Short mmCIF file of C-alpha atoms and ligand atoms in Angstrom, two decimals:
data_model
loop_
_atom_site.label_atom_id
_atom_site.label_comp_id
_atom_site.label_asym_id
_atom_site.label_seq_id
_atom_site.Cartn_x
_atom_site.Cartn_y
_atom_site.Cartn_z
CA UNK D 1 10.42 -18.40 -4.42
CA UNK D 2 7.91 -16.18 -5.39
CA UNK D 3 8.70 -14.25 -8.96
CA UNK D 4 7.21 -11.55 -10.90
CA UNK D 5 8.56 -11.44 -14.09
CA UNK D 6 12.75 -11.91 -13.34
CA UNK D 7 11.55 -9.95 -10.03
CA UNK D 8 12.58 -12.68 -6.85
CA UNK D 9 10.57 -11.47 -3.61
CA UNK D 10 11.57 -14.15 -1.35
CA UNK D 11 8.76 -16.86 -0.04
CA UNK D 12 6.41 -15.06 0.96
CA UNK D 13 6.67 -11.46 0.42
CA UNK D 14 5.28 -8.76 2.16
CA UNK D 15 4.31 -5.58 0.09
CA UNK D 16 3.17 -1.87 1.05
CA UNK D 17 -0.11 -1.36 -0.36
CA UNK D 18 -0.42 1.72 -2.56
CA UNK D 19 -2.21 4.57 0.00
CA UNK D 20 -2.94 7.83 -1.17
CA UNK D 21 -1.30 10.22 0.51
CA UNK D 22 0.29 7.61 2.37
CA UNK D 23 3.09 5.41 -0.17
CA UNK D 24 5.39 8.28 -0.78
CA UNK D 25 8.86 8.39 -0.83
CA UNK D 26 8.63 9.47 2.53
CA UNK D 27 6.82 6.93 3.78
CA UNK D 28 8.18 4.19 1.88
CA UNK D 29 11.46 5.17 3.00
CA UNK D 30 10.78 3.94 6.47
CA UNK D 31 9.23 1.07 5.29
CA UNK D 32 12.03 -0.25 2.98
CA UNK D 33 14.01 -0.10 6.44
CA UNK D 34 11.77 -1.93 8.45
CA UNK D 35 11.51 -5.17 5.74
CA UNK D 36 8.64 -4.29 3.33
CA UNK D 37 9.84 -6.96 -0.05
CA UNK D 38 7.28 -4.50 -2.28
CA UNK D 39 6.01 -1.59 -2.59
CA UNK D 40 3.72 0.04 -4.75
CA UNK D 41 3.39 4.13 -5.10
CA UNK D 42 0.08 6.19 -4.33
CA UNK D 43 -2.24 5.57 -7.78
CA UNK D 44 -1.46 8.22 -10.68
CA UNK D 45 -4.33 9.25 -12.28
CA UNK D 46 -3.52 8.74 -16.05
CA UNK D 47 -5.35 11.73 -17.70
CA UNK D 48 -2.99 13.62 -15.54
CA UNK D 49 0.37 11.95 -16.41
CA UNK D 50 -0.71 12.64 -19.95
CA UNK D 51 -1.65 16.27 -19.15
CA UNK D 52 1.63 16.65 -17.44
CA UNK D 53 0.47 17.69 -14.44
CA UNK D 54 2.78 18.49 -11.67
CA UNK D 55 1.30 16.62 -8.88
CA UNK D 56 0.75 13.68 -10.95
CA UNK D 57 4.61 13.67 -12.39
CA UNK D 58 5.86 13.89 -8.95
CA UNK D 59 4.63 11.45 -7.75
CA UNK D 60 6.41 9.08 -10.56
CA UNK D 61 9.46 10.38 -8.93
CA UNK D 62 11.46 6.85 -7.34
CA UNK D 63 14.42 5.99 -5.77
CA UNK D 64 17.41 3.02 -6.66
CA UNK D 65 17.27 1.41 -2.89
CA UNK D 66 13.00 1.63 -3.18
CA UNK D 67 13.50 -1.08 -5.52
CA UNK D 68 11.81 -3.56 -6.34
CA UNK D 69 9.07 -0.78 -6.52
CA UNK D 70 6.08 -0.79 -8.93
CA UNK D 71 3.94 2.60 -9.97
CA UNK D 72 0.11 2.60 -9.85
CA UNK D 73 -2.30 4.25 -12.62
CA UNK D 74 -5.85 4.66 -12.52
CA UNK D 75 -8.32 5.80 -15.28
CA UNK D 76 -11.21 4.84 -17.36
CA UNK D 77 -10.12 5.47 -21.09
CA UNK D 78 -8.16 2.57 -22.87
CA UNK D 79 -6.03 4.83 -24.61
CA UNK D 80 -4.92 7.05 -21.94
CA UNK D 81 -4.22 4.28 -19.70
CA UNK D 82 -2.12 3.08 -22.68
CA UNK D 83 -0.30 6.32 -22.59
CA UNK D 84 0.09 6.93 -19.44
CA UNK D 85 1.31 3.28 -19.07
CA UNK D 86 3.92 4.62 -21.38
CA UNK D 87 4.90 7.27 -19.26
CA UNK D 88 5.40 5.12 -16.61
CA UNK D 89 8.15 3.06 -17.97
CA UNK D 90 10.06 6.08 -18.87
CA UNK D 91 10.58 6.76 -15.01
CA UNK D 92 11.93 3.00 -14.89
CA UNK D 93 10.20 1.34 -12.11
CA UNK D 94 10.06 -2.79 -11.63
CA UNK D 95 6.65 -2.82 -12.41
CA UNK D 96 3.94 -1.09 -13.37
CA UNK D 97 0.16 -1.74 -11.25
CA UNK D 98 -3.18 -0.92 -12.79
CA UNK D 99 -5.73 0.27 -10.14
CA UNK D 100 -8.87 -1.48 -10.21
CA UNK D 101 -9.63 -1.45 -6.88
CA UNK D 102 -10.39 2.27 -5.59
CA UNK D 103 -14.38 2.64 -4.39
CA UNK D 104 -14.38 6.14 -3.93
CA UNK D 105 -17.05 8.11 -5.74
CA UNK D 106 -14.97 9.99 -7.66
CA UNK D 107 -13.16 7.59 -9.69
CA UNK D 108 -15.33 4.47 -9.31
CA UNK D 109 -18.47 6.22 -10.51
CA UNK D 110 -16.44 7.38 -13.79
CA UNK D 111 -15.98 3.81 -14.17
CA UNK D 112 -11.79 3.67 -13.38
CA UNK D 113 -11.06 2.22 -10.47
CA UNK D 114 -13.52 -0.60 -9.24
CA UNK D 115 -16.01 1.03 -11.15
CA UNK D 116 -14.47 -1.56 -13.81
CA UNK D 117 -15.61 -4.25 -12.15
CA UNK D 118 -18.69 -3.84 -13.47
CA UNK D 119 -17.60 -4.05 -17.27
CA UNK D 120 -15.12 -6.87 -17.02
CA UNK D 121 -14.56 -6.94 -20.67
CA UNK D 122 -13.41 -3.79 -20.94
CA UNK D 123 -10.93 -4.84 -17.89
CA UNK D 124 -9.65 -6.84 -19.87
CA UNK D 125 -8.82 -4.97 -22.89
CA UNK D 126 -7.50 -2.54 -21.24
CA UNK D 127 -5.23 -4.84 -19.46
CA UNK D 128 -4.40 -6.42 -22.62
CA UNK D 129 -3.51 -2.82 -24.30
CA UNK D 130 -1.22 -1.85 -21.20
CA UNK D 131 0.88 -4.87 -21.30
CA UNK D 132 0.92 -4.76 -24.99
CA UNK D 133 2.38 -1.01 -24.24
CA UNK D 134 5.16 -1.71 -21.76
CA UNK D 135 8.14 -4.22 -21.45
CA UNK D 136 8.17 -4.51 -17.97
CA UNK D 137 5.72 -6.50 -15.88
CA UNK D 138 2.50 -5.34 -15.42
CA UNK D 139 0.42 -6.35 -12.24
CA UNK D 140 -3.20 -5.56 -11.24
CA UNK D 141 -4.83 -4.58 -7.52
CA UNK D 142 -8.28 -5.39 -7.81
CA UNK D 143 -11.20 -5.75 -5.18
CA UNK D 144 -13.54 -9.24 -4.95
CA UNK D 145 -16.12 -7.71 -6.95
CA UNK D 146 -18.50 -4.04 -7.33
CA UNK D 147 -21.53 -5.77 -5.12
CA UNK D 148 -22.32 -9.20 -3.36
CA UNK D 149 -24.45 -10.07 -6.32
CA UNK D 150 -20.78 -9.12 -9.12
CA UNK D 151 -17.88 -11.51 -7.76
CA UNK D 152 -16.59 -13.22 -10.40
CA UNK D 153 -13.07 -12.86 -8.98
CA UNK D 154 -11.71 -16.22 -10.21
CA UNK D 155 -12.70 -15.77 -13.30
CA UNK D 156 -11.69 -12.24 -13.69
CA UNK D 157 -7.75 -13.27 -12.15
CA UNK D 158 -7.77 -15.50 -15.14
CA UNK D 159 -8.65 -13.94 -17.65
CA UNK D 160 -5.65 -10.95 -16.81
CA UNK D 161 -3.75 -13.65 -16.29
CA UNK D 162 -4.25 -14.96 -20.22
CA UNK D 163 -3.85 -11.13 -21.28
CA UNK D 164 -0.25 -11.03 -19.77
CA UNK D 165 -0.64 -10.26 -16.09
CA UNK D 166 2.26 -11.36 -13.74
CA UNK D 167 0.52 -11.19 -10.47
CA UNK D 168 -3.10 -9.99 -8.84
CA UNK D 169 -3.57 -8.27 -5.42
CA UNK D 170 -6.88 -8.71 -4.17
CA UNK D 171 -8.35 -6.61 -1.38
CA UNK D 172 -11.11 -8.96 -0.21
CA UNK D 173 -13.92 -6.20 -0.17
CA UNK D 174 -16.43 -5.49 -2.83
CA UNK D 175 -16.82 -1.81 -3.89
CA UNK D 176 -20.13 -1.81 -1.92
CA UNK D 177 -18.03 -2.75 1.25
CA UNK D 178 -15.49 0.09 0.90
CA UNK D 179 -13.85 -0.41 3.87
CA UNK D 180 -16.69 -1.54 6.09
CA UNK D 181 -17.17 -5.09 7.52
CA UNK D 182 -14.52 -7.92 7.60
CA UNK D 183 -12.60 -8.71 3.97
CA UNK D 184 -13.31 -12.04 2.91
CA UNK D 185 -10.13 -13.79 2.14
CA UNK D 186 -12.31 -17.58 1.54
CA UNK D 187 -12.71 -16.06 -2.00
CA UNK D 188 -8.19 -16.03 -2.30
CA UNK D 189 -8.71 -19.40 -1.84
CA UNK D 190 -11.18 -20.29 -4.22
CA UNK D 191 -8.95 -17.99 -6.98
CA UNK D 192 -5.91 -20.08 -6.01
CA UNK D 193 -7.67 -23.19 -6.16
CA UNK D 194 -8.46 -22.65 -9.90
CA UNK D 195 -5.64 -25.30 -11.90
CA UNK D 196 -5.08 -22.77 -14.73
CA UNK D 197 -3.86 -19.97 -12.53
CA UNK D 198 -0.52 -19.95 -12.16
CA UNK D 199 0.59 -15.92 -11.44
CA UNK D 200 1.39 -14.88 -8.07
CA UNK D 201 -1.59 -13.80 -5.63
CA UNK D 202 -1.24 -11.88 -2.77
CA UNK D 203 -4.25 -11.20 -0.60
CA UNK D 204 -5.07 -7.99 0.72
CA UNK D 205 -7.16 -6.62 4.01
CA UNK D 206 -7.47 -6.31 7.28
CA UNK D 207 -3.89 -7.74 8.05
CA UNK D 208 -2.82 -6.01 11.19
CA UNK D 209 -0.77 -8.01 13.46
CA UNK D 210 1.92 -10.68 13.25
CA UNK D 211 -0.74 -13.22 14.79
CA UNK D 212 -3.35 -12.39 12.59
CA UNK D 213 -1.08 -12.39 9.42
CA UNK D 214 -0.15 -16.13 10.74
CA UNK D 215 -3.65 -17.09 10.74
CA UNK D 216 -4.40 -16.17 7.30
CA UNK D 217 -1.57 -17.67 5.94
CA UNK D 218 -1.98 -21.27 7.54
CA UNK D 219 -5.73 -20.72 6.10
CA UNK D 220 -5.15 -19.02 2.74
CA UNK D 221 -3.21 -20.07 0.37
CA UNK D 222 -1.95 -16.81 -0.88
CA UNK D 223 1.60 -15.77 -2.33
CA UNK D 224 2.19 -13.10 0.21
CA UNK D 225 0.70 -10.35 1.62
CA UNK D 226 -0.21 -6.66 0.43
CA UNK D 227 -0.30 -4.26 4.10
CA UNK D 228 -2.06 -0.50 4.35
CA UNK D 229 -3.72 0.57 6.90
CA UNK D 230 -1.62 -1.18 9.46
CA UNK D 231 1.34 0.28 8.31
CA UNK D 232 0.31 3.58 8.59
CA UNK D 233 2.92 5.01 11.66
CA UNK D 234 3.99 1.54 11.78
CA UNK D 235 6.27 0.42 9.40
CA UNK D 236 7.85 -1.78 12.13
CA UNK D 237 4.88 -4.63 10.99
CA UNK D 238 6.47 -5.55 7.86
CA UNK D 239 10.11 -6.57 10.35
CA UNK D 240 7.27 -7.98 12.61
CA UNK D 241 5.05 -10.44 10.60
CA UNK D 242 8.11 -12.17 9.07
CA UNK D 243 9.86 -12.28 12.11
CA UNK D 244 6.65 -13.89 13.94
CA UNK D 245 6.05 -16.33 10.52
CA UNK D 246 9.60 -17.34 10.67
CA UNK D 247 10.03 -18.28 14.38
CA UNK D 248 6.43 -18.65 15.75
CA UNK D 249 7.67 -15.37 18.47
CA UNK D 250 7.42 -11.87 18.51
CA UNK D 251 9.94 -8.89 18.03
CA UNK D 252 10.19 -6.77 20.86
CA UNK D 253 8.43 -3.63 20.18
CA UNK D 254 10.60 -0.56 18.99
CA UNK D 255 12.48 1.49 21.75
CA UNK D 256 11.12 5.11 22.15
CA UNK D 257 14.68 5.69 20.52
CA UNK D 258 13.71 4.21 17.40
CA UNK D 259 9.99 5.50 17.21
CA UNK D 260 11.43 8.95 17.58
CA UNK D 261 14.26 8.57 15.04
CA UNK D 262 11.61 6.41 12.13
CA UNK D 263 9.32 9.58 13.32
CA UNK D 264 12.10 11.99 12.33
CA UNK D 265 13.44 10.42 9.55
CA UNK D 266 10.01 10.51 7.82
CA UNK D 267 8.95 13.95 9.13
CA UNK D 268 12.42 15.20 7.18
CA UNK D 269 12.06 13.26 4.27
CA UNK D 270 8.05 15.09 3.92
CA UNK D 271 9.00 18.07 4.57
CA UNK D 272 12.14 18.28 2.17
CA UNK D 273 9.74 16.34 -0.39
CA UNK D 274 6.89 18.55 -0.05
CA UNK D 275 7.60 21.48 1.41
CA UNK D 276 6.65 22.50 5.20
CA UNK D 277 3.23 23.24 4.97
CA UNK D 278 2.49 19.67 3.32
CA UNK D 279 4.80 17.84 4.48
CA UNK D 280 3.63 18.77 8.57
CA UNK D 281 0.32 17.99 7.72
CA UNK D 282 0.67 14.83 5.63
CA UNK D 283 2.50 13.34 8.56
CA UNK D 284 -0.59 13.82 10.82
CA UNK D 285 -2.16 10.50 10.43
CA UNK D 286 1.27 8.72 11.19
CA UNK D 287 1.58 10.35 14.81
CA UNK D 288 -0.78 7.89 16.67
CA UNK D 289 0.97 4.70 16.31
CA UNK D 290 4.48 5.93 15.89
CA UNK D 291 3.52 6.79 19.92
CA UNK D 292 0.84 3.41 19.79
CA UNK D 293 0.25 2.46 24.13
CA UNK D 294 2.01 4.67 25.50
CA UNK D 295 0.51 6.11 28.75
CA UNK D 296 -1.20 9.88 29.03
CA UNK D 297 0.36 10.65 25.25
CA UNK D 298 -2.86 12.34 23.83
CA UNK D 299 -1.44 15.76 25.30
CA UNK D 300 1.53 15.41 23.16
CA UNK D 301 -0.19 14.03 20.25
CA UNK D 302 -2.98 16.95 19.88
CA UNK D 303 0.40 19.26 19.86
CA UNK D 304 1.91 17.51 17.42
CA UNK D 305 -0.95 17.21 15.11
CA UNK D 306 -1.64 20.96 15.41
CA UNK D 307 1.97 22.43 14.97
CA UNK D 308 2.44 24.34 11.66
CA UNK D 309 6.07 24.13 11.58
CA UNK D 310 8.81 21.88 11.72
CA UNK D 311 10.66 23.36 14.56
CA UNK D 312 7.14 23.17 16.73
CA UNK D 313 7.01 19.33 15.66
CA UNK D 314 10.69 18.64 16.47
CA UNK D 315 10.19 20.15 19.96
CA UNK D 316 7.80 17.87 20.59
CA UNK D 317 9.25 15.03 19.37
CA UNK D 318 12.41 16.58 21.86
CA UNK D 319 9.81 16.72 24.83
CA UNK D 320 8.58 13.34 24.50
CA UNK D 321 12.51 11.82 24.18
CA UNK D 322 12.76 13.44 27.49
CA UNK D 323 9.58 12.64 29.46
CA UNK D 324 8.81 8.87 28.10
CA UNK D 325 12.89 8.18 28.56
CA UNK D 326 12.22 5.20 31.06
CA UNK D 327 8.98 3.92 29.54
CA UNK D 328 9.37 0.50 28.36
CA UNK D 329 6.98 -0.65 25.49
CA UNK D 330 5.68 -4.28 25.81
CA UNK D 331 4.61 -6.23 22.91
C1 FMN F 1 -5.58 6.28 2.99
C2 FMN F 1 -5.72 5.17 1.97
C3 FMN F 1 -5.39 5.41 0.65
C4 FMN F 1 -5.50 4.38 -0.31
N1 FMN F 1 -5.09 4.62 -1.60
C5 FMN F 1 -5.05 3.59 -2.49
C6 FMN F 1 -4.46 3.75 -3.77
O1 FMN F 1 -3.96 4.83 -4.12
N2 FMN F 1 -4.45 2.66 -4.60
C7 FMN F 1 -4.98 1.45 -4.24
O2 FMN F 1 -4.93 0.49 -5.01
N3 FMN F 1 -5.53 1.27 -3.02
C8 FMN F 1 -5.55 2.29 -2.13
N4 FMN F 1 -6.03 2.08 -0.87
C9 FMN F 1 -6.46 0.72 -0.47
C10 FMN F 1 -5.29 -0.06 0.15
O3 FMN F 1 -4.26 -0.25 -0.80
C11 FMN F 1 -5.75 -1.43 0.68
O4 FMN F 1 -6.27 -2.17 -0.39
C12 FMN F 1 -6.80 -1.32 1.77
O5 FMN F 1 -6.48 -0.33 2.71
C13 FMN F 1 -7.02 -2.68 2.47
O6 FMN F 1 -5.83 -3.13 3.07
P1 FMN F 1 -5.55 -2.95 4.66
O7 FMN F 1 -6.69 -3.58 5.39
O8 FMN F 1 -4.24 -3.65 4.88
O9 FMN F 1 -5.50 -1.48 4.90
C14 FMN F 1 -5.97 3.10 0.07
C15 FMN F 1 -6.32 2.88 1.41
C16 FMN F 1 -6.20 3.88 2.35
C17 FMN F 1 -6.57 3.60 3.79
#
């Protein structure tokens, strides 16, 4: 049994990678159905939980049947990751995740995000100042290093480990990769092999089908299993991987009946959560594999993805019940 603090996840958990603009309550409602064990929120920048801004606040906002969920800050300033952690705990999630993972100009080049990676002390007092902040667990997301020439991953995993971590997610890219190239899980192994580690590791990239998830566990020996970019319109891989781990076989794949009812559910939860505008065009990137092989859809899908309003989208989603009503998927 895999635990995080008094948290029990089951064997081998699988967990929704924090996405930005992706791991909203939306989104994560649909996953929660479909068998994710974790989930994580969107990261929070800190300077703006401490400003109070809106978009930042909201996004703290988490429901009873998410849970076990944990909330994400980024930042580069001890204290107002301290504060923010703060913040955080008010809103009462399980746990609360410290980004230290995100390559993107903008916050690794300020030095939050990966950009930490290349002052690893100051990682780790700032680790050791969050967890000294909060009472519930605190957990990290981290990347294998900032370059080829910076992974000191096993080393780093312990020493947040001795500051009061209760379990790493590595995404088995350095910052220079960003998302390019193949993630390099070797290095999981290498941070598991270490005796002194004993906290919960979950490794993180490229997972994308039940087969491929199979692999990776017979030749890492990880905790479990953090998804993103597979999940994205497909929450049905969470449901998928265990049932494929568990049995050696695969689901079926979902009926057009429950693509277009996930679809619905989650283009009514984004709209009510973020208003029309937002919510319509946040739920762009999900359209492709919520419709994933079937035949001639690209008509349909270049409608949907340039429909301003809900009643457009819904009439499309109608059309499609209709036309694709004999199709059967295959898996
Ligand atoms: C659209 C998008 C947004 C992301 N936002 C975050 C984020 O807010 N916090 C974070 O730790 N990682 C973020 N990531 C990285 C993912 O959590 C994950 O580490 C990465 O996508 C690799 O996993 P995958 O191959 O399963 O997608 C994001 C990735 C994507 C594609």
């Amino acid at each position: 049994m895999v635990k995080i603090g008094n948290l029990e996840l089951g064997d081998y958990p699988l967990l929704l990678a924090p996405m930005e603009d992706v791991s909203d309550p939306p989104f994560r409602a649909v996953c929660k159905q479909n068998g994710a064990d974790l989930m994580y929120t969107e990261f929070i920048s800190s300077e703006g939980l401490i400003r109070d801004a809106a978009k930042s606040v909201q996004k703290l906002d988490i429901f009873d049947y998410e849970k076990p969920i944990g909330i994400q800050i980024f930042g580069n300033e001890i204290e107002s990751m301290r504060e923010a952690a703060e913040i955080v705990e008010e809103a009462k999630p399980d746990i609360l995740d410290i980004n230290y993972g995100c390559p993107v100009n903008k916050v690794a080049c300020k030095g939050a995000g990966a950009g930490i990676l290349l002052d690893i002390d100051k990682m780790v007092s700032m680790t050791a100042e969050i967890v000294k902040a909060v009472k519930i667990p605190v957990t990290v997301k981290t990347r294998l290093g900032w370059d080829n020439d910076t992974i000191r991953i096993v080393e780093v995993a312990e020493r947040l480990q001795d500051v009061g971590i209760q379990a790493i997610s590595i995404h088995a890219r350095t910052r220079k990769q960003m998302y390019k190239g193949e993630a390099d899980w070797s290095y999981l192994n290498l941070v598991k092999d270490n005796p002194r580690l004993h906290i919960p590791v979950f490794g993180n990239g490229d997972i994308d089908t039940p087969e491929r998830a199979a692999e990776y566990k017979a030749k890492y020996n990880v905790d479990g299993m953090m998804i993103g970019r597979a999940s994205i319109g497909y929450p049905w891989i969470f449901n998928e991987i265990k049932h494929y781990l568990s049995t050696g076989e695969k689901l079926a794949a979902p009926t057009l009946d429950e693509r277009i009812a996930v679809a619905k559910k989650h283009l009514d939860f984004s709209v009510e959560w973020k208003g029309e505008k937002l919510g319509i065009l946040e739920m762009r990137r999900h359209y492709t594999n919520y419709f994933r092989g079937m035949p001639n859809f690209k008509q349909y899908r270049t409608e949907m993805v340039t429909s301003d309003t809900y009643e457009e989208v819904c009439a499309i989603l109608d059309q499609v019940a209709k036309v694709y009503a004999d199709y059967e998927f295959s898996v």
